[in-house]
PDB file of N, CA and C in Angstrom:
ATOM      1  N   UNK Y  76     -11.236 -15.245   5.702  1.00  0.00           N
ATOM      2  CA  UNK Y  76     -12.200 -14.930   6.732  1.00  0.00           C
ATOM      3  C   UNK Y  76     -13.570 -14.760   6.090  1.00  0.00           C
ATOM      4  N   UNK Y  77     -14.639 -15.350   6.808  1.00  0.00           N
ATOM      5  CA  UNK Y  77     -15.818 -15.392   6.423  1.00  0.00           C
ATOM      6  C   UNK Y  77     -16.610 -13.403   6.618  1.00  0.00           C
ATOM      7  N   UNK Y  78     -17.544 -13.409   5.815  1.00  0.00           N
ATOM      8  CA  UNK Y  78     -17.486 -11.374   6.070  1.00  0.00           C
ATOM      9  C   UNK Y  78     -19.452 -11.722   6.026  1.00  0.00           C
ATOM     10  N   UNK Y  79     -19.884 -11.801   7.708  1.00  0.00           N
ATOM     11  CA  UNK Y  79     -20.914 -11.638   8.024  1.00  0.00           C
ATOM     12  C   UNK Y  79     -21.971 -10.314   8.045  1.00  0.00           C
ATOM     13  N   UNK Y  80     -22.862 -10.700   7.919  1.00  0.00           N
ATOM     14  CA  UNK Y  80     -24.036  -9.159   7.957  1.00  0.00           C
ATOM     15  C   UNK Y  80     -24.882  -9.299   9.291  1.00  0.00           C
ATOM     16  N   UNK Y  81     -25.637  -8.705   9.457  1.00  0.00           N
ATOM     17  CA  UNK Y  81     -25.939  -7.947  10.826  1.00  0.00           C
ATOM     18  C   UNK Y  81     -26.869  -9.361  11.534  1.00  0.00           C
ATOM     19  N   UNK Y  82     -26.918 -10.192  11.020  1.00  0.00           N
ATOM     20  CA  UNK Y  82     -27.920 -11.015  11.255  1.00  0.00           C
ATOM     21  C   UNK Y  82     -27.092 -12.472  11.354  1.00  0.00           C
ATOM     22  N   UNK Y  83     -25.819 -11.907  10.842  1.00  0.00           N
ATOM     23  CA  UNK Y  83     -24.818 -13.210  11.195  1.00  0.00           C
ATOM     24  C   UNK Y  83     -24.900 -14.519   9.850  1.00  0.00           C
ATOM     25  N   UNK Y  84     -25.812 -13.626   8.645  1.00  0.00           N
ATOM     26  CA  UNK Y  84     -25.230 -14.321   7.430  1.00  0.00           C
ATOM     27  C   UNK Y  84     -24.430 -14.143   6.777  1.00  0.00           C
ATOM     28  N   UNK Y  85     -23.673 -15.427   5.741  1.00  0.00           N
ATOM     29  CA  UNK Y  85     -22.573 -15.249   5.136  1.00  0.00           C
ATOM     30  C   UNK Y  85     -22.578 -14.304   4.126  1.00  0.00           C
ATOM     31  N   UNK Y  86     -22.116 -13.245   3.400  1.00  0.00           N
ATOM     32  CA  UNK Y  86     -22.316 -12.374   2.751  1.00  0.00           C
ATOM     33  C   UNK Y  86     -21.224 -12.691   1.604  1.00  0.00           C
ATOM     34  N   UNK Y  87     -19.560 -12.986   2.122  1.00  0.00           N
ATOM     35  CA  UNK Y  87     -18.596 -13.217   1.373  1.00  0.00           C
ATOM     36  C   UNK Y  87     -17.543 -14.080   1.872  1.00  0.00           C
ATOM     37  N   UNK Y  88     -16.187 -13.527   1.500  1.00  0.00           N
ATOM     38  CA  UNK Y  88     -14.809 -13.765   2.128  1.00  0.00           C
ATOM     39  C   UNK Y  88     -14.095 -13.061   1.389  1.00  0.00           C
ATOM     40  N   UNK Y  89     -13.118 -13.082   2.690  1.00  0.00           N
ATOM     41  CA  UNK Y  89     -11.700 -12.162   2.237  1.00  0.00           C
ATOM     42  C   UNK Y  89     -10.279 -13.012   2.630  1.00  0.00           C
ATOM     43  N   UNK Y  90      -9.587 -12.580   1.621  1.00  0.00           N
ATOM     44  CA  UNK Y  90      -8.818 -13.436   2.041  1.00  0.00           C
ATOM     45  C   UNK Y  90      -7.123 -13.057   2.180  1.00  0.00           C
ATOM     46  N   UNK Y  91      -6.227 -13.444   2.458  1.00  0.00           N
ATOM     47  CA  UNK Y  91      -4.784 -12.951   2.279  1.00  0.00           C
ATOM     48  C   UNK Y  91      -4.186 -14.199   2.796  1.00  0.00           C
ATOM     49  N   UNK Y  92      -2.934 -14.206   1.318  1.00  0.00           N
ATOM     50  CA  UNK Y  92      -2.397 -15.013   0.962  1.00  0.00           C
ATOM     51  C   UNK Y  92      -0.914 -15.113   1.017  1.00  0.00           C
ATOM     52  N   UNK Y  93       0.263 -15.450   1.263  1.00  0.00           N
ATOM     53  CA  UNK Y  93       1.340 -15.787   1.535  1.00  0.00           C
ATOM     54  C   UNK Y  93       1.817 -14.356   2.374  1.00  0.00           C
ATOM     55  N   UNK Y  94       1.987 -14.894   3.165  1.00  0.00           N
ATOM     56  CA  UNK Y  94       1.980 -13.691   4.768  1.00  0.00           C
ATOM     57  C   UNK Y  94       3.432 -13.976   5.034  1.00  0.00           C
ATOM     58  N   UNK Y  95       4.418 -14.907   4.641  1.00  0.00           N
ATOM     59  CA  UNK Y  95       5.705 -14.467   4.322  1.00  0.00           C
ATOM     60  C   UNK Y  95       6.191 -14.110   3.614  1.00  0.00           C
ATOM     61  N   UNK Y  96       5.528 -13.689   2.466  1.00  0.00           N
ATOM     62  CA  UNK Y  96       6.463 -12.806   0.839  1.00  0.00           C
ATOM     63  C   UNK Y  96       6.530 -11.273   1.815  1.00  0.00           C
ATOM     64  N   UNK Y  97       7.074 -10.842   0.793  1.00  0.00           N
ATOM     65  CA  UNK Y  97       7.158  -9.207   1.043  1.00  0.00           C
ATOM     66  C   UNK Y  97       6.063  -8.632   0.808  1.00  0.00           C
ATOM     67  N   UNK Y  98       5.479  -8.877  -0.433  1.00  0.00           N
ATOM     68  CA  UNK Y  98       3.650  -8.150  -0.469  1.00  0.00           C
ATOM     69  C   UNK Y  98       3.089  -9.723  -0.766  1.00  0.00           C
ATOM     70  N   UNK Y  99       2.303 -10.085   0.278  1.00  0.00           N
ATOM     71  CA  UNK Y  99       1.118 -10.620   0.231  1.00  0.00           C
ATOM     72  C   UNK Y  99      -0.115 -10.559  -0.874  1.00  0.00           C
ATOM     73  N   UNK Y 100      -0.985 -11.652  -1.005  1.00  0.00           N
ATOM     74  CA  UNK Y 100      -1.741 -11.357  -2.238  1.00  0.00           C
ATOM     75  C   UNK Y 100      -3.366 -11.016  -1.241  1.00  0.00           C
ATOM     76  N   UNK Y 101      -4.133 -10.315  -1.892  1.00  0.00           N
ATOM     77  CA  UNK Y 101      -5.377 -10.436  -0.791  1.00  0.00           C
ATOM     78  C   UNK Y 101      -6.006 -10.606  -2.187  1.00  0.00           C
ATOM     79  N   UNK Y 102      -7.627 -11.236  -1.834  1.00  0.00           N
ATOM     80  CA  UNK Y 102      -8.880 -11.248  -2.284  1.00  0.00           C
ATOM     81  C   UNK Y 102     -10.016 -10.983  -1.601  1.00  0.00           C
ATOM     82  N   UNK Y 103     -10.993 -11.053  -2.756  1.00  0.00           N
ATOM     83  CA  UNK Y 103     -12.190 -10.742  -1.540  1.00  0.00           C
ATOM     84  C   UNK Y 103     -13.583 -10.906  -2.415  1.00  0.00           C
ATOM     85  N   UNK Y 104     -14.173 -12.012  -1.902  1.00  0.00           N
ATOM     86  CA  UNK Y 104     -15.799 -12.317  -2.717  1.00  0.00           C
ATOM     87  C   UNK Y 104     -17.072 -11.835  -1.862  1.00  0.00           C
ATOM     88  N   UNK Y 105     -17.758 -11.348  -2.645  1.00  0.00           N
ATOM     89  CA  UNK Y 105     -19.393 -10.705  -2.114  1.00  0.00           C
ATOM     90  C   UNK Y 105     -20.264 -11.799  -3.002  1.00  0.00           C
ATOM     91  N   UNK Y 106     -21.363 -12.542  -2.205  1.00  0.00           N
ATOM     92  CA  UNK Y 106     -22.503 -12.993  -3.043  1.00  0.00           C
ATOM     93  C   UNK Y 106     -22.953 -11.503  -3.693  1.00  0.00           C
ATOM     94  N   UNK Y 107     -23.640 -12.480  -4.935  1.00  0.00           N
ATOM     95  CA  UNK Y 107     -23.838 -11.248  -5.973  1.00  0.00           C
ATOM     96  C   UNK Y 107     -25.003 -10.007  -5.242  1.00  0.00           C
ATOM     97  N   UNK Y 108     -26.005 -11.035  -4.780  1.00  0.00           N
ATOM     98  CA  UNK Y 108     -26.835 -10.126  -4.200  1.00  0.00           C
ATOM     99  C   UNK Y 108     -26.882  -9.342  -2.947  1.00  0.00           C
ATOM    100  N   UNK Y 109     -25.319  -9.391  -2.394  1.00  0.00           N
ATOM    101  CA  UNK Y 109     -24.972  -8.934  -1.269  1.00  0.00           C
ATOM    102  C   UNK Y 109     -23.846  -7.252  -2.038  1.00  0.00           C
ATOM    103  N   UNK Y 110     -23.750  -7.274  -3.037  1.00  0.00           N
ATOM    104  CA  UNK Y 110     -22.582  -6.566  -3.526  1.00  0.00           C
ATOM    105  C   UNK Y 110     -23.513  -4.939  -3.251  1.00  0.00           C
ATOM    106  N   UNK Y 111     -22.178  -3.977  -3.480  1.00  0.00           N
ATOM    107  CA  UNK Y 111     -22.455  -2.485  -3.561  1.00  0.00           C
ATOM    108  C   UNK Y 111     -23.385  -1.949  -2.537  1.00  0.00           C
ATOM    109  N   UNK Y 112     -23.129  -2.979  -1.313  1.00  0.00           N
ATOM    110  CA  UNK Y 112     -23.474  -2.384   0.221  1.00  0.00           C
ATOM    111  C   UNK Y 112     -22.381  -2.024   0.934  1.00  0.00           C
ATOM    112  N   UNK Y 113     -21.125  -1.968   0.483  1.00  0.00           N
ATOM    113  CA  UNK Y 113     -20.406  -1.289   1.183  1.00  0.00           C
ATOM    114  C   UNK Y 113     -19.424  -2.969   2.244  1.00  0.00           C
ATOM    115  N   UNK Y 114     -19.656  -3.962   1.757  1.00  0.00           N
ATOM    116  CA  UNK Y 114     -19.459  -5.099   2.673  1.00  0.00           C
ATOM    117  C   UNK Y 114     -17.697  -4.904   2.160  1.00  0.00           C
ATOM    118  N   UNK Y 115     -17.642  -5.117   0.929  1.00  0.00           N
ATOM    119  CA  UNK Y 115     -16.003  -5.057   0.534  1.00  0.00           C
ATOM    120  C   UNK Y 115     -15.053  -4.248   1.034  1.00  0.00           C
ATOM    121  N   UNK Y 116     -15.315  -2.981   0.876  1.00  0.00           N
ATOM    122  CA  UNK Y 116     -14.956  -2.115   1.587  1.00  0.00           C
ATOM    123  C   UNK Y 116     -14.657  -1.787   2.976  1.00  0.00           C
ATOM    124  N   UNK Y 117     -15.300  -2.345   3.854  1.00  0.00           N
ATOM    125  CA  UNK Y 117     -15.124  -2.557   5.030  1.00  0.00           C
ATOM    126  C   UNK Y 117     -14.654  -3.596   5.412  1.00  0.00           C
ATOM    127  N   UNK Y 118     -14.532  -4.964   4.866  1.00  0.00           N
ATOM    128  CA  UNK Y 118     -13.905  -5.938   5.283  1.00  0.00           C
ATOM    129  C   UNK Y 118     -12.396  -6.085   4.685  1.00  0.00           C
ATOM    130  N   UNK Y 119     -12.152  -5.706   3.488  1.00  0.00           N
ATOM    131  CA  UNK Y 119     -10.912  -5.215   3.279  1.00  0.00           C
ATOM    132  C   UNK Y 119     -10.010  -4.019   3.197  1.00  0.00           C
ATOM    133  N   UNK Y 120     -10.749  -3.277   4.398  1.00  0.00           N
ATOM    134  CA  UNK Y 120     -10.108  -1.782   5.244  1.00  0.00           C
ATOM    135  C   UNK Y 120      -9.732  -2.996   6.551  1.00  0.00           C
ATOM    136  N   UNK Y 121     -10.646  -3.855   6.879  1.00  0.00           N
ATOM    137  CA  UNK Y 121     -10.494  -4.392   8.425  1.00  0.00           C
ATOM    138  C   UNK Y 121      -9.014  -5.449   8.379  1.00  0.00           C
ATOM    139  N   UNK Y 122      -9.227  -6.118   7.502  1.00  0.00           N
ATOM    140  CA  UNK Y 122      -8.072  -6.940   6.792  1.00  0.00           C
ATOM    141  C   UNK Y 122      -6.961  -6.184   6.873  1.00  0.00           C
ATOM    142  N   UNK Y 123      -6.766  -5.804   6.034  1.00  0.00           N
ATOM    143  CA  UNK Y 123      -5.475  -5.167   5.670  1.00  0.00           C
ATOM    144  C   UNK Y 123      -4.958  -4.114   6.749  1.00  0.00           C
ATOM    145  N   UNK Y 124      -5.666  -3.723   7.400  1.00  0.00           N
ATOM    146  CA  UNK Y 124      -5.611  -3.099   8.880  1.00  0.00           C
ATOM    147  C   UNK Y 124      -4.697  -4.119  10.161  1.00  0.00           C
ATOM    148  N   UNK Y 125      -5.598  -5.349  10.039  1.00  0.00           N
ATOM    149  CA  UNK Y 125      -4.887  -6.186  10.989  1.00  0.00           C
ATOM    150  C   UNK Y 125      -3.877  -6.568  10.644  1.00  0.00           C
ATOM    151  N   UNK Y 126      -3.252  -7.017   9.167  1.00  0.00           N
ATOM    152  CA  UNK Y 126      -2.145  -7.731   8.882  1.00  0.00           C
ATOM    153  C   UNK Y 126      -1.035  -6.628   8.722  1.00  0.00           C
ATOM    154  N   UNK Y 127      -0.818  -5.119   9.249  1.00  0.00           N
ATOM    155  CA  UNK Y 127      -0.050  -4.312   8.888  1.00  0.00           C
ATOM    156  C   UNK Y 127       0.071  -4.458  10.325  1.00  0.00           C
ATOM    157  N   UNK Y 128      -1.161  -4.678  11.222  1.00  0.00           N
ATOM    158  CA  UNK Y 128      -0.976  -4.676  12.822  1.00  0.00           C
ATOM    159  C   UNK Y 128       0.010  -5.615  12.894  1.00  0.00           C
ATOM    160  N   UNK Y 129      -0.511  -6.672  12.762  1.00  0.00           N
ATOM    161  CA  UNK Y 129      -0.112  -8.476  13.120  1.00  0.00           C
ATOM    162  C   UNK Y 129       1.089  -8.877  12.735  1.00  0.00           C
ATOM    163  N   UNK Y 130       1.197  -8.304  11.391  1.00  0.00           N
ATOM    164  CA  UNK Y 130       2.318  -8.758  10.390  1.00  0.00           C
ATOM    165  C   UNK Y 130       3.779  -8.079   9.582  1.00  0.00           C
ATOM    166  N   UNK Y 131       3.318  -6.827  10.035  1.00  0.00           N
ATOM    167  CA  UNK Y 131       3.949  -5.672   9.565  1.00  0.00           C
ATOM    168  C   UNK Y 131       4.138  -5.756   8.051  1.00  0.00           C
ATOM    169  N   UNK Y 132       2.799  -5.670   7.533  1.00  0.00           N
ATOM    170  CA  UNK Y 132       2.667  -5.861   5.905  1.00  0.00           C
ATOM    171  C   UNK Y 132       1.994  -4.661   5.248  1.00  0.00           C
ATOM    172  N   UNK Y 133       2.785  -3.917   4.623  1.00  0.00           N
ATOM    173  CA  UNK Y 133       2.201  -2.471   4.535  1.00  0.00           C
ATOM    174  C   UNK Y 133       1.269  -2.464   2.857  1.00  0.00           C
ATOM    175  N   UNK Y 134       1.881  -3.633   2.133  1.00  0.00           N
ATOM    176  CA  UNK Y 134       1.698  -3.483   0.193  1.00  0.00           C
ATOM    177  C   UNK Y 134       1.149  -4.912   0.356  1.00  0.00           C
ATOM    178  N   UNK Y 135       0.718  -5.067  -0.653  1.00  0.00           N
ATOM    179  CA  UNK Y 135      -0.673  -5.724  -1.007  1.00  0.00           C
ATOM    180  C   UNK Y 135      -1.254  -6.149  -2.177  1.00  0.00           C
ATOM    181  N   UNK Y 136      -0.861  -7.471  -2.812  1.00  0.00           N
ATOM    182  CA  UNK Y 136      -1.021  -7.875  -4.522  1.00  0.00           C
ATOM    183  C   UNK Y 136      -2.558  -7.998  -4.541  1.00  0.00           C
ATOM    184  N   UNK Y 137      -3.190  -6.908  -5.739  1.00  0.00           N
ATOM    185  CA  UNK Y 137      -4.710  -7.612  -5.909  1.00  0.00           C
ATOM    186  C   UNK Y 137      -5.028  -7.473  -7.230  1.00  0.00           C
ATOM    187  N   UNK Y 138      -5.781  -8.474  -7.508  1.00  0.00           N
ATOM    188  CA  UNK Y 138      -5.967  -8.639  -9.488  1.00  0.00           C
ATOM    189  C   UNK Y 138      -7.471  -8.880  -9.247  1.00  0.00           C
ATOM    190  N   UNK Y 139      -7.632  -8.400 -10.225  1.00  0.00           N
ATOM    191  CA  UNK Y 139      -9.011  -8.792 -10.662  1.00  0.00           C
ATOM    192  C   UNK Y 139      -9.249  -8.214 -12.159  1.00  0.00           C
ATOM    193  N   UNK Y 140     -10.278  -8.594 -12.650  1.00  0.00           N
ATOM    194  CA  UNK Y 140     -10.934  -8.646 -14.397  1.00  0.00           C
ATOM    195  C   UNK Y 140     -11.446  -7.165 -14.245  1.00  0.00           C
ATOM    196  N   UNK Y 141     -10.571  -6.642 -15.799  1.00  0.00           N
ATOM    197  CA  UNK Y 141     -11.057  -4.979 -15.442  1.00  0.00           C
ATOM    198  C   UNK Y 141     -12.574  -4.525 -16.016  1.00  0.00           C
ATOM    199  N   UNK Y 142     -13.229  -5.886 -16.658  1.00  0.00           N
ATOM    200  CA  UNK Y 142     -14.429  -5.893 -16.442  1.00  0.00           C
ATOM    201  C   UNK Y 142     -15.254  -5.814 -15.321  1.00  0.00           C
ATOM    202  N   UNK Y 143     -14.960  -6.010 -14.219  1.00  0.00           N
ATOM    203  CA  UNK Y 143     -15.927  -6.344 -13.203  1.00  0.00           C
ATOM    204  C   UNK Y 143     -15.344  -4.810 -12.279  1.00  0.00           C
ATOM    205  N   UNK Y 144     -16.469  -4.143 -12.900  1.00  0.00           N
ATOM    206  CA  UNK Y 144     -16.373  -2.521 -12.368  1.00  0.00           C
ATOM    207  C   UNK Y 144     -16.374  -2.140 -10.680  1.00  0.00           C
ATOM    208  N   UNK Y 145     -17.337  -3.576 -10.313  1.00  0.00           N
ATOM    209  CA  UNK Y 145     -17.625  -3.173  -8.478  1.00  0.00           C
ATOM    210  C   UNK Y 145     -15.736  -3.536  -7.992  1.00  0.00           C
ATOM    211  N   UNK Y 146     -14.943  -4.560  -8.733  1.00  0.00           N
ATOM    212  CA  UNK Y 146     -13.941  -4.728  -8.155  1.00  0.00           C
ATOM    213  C   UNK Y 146     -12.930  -3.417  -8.033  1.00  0.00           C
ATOM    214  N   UNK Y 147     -13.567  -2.916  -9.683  1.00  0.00           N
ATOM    215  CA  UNK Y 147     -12.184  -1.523 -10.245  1.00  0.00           C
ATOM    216  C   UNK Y 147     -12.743  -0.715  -9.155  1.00  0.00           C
ATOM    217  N   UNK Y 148     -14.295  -0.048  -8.772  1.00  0.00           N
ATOM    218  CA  UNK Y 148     -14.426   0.540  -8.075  1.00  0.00           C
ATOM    219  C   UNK Y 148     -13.812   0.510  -6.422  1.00  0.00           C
ATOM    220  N   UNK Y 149     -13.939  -0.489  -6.105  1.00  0.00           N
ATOM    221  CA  UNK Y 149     -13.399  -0.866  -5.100  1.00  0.00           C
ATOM    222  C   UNK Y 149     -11.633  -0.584  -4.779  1.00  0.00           C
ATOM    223  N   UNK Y 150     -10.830  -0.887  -6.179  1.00  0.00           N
ATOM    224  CA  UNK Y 150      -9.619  -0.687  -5.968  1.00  0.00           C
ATOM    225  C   UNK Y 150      -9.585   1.108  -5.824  1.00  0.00           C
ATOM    226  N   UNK Y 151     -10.091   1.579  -6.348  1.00  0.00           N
ATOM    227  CA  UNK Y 151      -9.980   2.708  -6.326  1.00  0.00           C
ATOM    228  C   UNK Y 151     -10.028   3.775  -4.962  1.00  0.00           C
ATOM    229  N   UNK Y 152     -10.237   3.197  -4.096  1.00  0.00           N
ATOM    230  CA  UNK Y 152     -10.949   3.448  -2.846  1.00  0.00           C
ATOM    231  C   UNK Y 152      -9.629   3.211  -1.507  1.00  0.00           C
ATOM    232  N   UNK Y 153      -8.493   3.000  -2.355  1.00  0.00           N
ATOM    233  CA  UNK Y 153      -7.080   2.382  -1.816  1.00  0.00           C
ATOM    234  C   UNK Y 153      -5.949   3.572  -2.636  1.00  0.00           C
ATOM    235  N   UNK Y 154      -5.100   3.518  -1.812  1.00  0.00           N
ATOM    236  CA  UNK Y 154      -3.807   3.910  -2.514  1.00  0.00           C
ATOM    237  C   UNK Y 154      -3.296   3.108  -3.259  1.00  0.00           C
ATOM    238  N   UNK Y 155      -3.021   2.846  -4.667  1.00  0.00           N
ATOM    239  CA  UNK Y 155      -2.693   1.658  -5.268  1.00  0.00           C
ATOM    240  C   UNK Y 155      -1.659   1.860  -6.626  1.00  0.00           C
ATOM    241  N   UNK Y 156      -0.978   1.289  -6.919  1.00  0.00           N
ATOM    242  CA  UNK Y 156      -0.496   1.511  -8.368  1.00  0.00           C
ATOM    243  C   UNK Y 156      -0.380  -0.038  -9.232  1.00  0.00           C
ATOM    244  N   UNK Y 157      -1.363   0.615 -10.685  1.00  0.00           N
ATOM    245  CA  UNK Y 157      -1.230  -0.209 -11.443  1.00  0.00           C
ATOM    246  C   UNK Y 157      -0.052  -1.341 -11.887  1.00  0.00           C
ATOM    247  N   UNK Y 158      -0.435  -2.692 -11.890  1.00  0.00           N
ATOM    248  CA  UNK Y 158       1.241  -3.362 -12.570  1.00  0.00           C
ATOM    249  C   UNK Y 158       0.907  -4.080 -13.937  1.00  0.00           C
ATOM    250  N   UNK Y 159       0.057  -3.901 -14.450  1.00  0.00           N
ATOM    251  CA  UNK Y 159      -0.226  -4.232 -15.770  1.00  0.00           C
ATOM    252  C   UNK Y 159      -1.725  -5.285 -16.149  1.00  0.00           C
ATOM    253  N   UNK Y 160      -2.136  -5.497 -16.866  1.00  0.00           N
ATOM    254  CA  UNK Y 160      -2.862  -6.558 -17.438  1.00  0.00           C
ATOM    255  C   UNK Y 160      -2.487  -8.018 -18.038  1.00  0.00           C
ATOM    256  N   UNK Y 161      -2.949  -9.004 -17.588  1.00  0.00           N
ATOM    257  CA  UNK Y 161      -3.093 -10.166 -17.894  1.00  0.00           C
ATOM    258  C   UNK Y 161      -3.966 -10.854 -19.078  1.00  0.00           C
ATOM    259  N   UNK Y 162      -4.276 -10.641 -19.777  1.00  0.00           N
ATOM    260  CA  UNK Y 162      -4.749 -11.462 -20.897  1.00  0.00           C
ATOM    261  C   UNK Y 162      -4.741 -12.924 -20.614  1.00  0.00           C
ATOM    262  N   UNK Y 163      -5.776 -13.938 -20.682  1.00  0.00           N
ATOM    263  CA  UNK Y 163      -5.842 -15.204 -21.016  1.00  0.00           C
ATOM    264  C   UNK Y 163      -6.880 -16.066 -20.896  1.00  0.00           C
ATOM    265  N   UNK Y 164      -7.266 -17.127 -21.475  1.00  0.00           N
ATOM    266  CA  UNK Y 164      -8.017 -18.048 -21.447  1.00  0.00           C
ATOM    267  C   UNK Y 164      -8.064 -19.466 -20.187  1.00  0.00           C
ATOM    268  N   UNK Y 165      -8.998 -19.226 -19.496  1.00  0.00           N
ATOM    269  CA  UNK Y 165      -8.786 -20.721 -18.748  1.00  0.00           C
ATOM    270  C   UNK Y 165      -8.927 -22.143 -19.305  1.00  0.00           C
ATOM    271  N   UNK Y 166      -8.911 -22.720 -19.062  1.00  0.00           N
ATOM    272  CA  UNK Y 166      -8.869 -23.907 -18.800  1.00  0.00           C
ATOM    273  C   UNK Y 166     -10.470 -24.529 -19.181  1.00  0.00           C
ATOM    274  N   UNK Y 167     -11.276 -23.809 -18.457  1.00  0.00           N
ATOM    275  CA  UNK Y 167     -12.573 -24.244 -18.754  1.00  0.00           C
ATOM    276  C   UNK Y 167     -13.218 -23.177 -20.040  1.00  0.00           C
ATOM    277  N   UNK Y 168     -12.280 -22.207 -20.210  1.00  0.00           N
ATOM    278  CA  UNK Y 168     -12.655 -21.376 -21.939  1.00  0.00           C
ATOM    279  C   UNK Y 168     -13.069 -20.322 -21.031  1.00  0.00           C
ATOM    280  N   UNK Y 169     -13.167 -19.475 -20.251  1.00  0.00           N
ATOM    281  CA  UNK Y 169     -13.341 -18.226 -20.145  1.00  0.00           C
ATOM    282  C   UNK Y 169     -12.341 -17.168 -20.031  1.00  0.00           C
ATOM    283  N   UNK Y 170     -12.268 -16.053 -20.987  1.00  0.00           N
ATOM    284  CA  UNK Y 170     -11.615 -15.383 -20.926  1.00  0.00           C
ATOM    285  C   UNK Y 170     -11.818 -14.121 -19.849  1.00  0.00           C
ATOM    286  N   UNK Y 171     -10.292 -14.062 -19.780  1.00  0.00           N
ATOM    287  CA  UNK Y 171     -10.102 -13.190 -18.468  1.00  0.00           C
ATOM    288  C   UNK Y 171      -8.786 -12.056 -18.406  1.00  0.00           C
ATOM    289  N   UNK Y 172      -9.270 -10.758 -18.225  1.00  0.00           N
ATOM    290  CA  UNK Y 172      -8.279  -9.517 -18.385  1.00  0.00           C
ATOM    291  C   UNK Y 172      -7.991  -8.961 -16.878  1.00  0.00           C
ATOM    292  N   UNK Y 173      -7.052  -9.932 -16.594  1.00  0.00           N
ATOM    293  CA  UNK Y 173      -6.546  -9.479 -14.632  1.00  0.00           C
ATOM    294  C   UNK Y 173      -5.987  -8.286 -14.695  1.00  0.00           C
ATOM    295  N   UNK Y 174      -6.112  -7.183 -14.060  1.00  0.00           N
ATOM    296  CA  UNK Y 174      -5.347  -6.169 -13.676  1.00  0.00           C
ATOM    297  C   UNK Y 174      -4.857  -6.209 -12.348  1.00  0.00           C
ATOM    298  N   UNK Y 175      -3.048  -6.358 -12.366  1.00  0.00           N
ATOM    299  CA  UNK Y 175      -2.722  -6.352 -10.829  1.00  0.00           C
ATOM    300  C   UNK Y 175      -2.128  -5.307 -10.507  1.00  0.00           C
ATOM    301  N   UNK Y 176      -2.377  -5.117  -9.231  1.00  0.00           N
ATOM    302  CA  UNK Y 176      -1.701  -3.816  -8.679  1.00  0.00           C
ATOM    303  C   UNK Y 176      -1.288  -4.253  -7.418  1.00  0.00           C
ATOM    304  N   UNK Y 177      -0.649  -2.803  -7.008  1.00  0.00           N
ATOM    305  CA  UNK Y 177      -0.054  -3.317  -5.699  1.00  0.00           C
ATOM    306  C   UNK Y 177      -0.861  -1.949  -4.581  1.00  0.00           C
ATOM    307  N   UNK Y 178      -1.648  -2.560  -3.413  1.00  0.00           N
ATOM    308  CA  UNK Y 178      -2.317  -1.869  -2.538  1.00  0.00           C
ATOM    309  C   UNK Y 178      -1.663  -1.148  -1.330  1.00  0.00           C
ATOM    310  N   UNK Y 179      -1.265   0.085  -1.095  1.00  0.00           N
ATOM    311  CA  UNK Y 179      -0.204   0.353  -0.082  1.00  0.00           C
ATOM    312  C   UNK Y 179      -1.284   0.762   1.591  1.00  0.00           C
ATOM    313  N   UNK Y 180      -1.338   0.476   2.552  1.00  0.00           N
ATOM    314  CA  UNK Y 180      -1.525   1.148   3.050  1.00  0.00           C
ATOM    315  C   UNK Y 180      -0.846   1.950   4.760  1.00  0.00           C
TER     316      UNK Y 180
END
């Protein structure tokens, strides 16, 4: 889902991913210069809100690089428990330290 601002520009997306597993995976992107307004936060409270409505999906896979602090901050802001770190190199050479957890709500 596209995650609009008051003026009806694109700001990000959120997303959720295999809606028949048992926990689903979600994501969620902010343009950079849209970040730490509070857009994440509210669009993945609204998310994960509907698909517990819609879907009866209570847990919730989310990874992200435990570098990128607005994401850690963000997880934090959830009931969540850690499932470990990922270590690895892509494909195009950037390295990347995923931390996944599982989001209950």
């Amino acid at each position: 889902m596209s995650i609009l601002d008051m003026d009806e520009n694109c700001v990000g997306s959120v997303e959720v991913h295999g809606l028949n597993e048992e926990v689903p995976e979600i994501g969620i992107w902010i343009i950079k210069d849209q970040q730490r307004k509070g857009y994440a936060y509210e669009a993945l409270s609204a998310v994960l809100d509907y698909t517990n409505k819609e879907y009866k999906k209570n847990r919730f896979f989310y990874e992200a690089d435990v570098r990128n602090t607005g994401s850690q901050e963000l997880l934090r802001k959830f009931k969540h428990e850690d499932k470990g770190i990922d270590k690895f190199t892509t494909e195009s050479g950037k390295y990347l330290e995923l931390m996944g957890s599982i989001v209950e709500i």
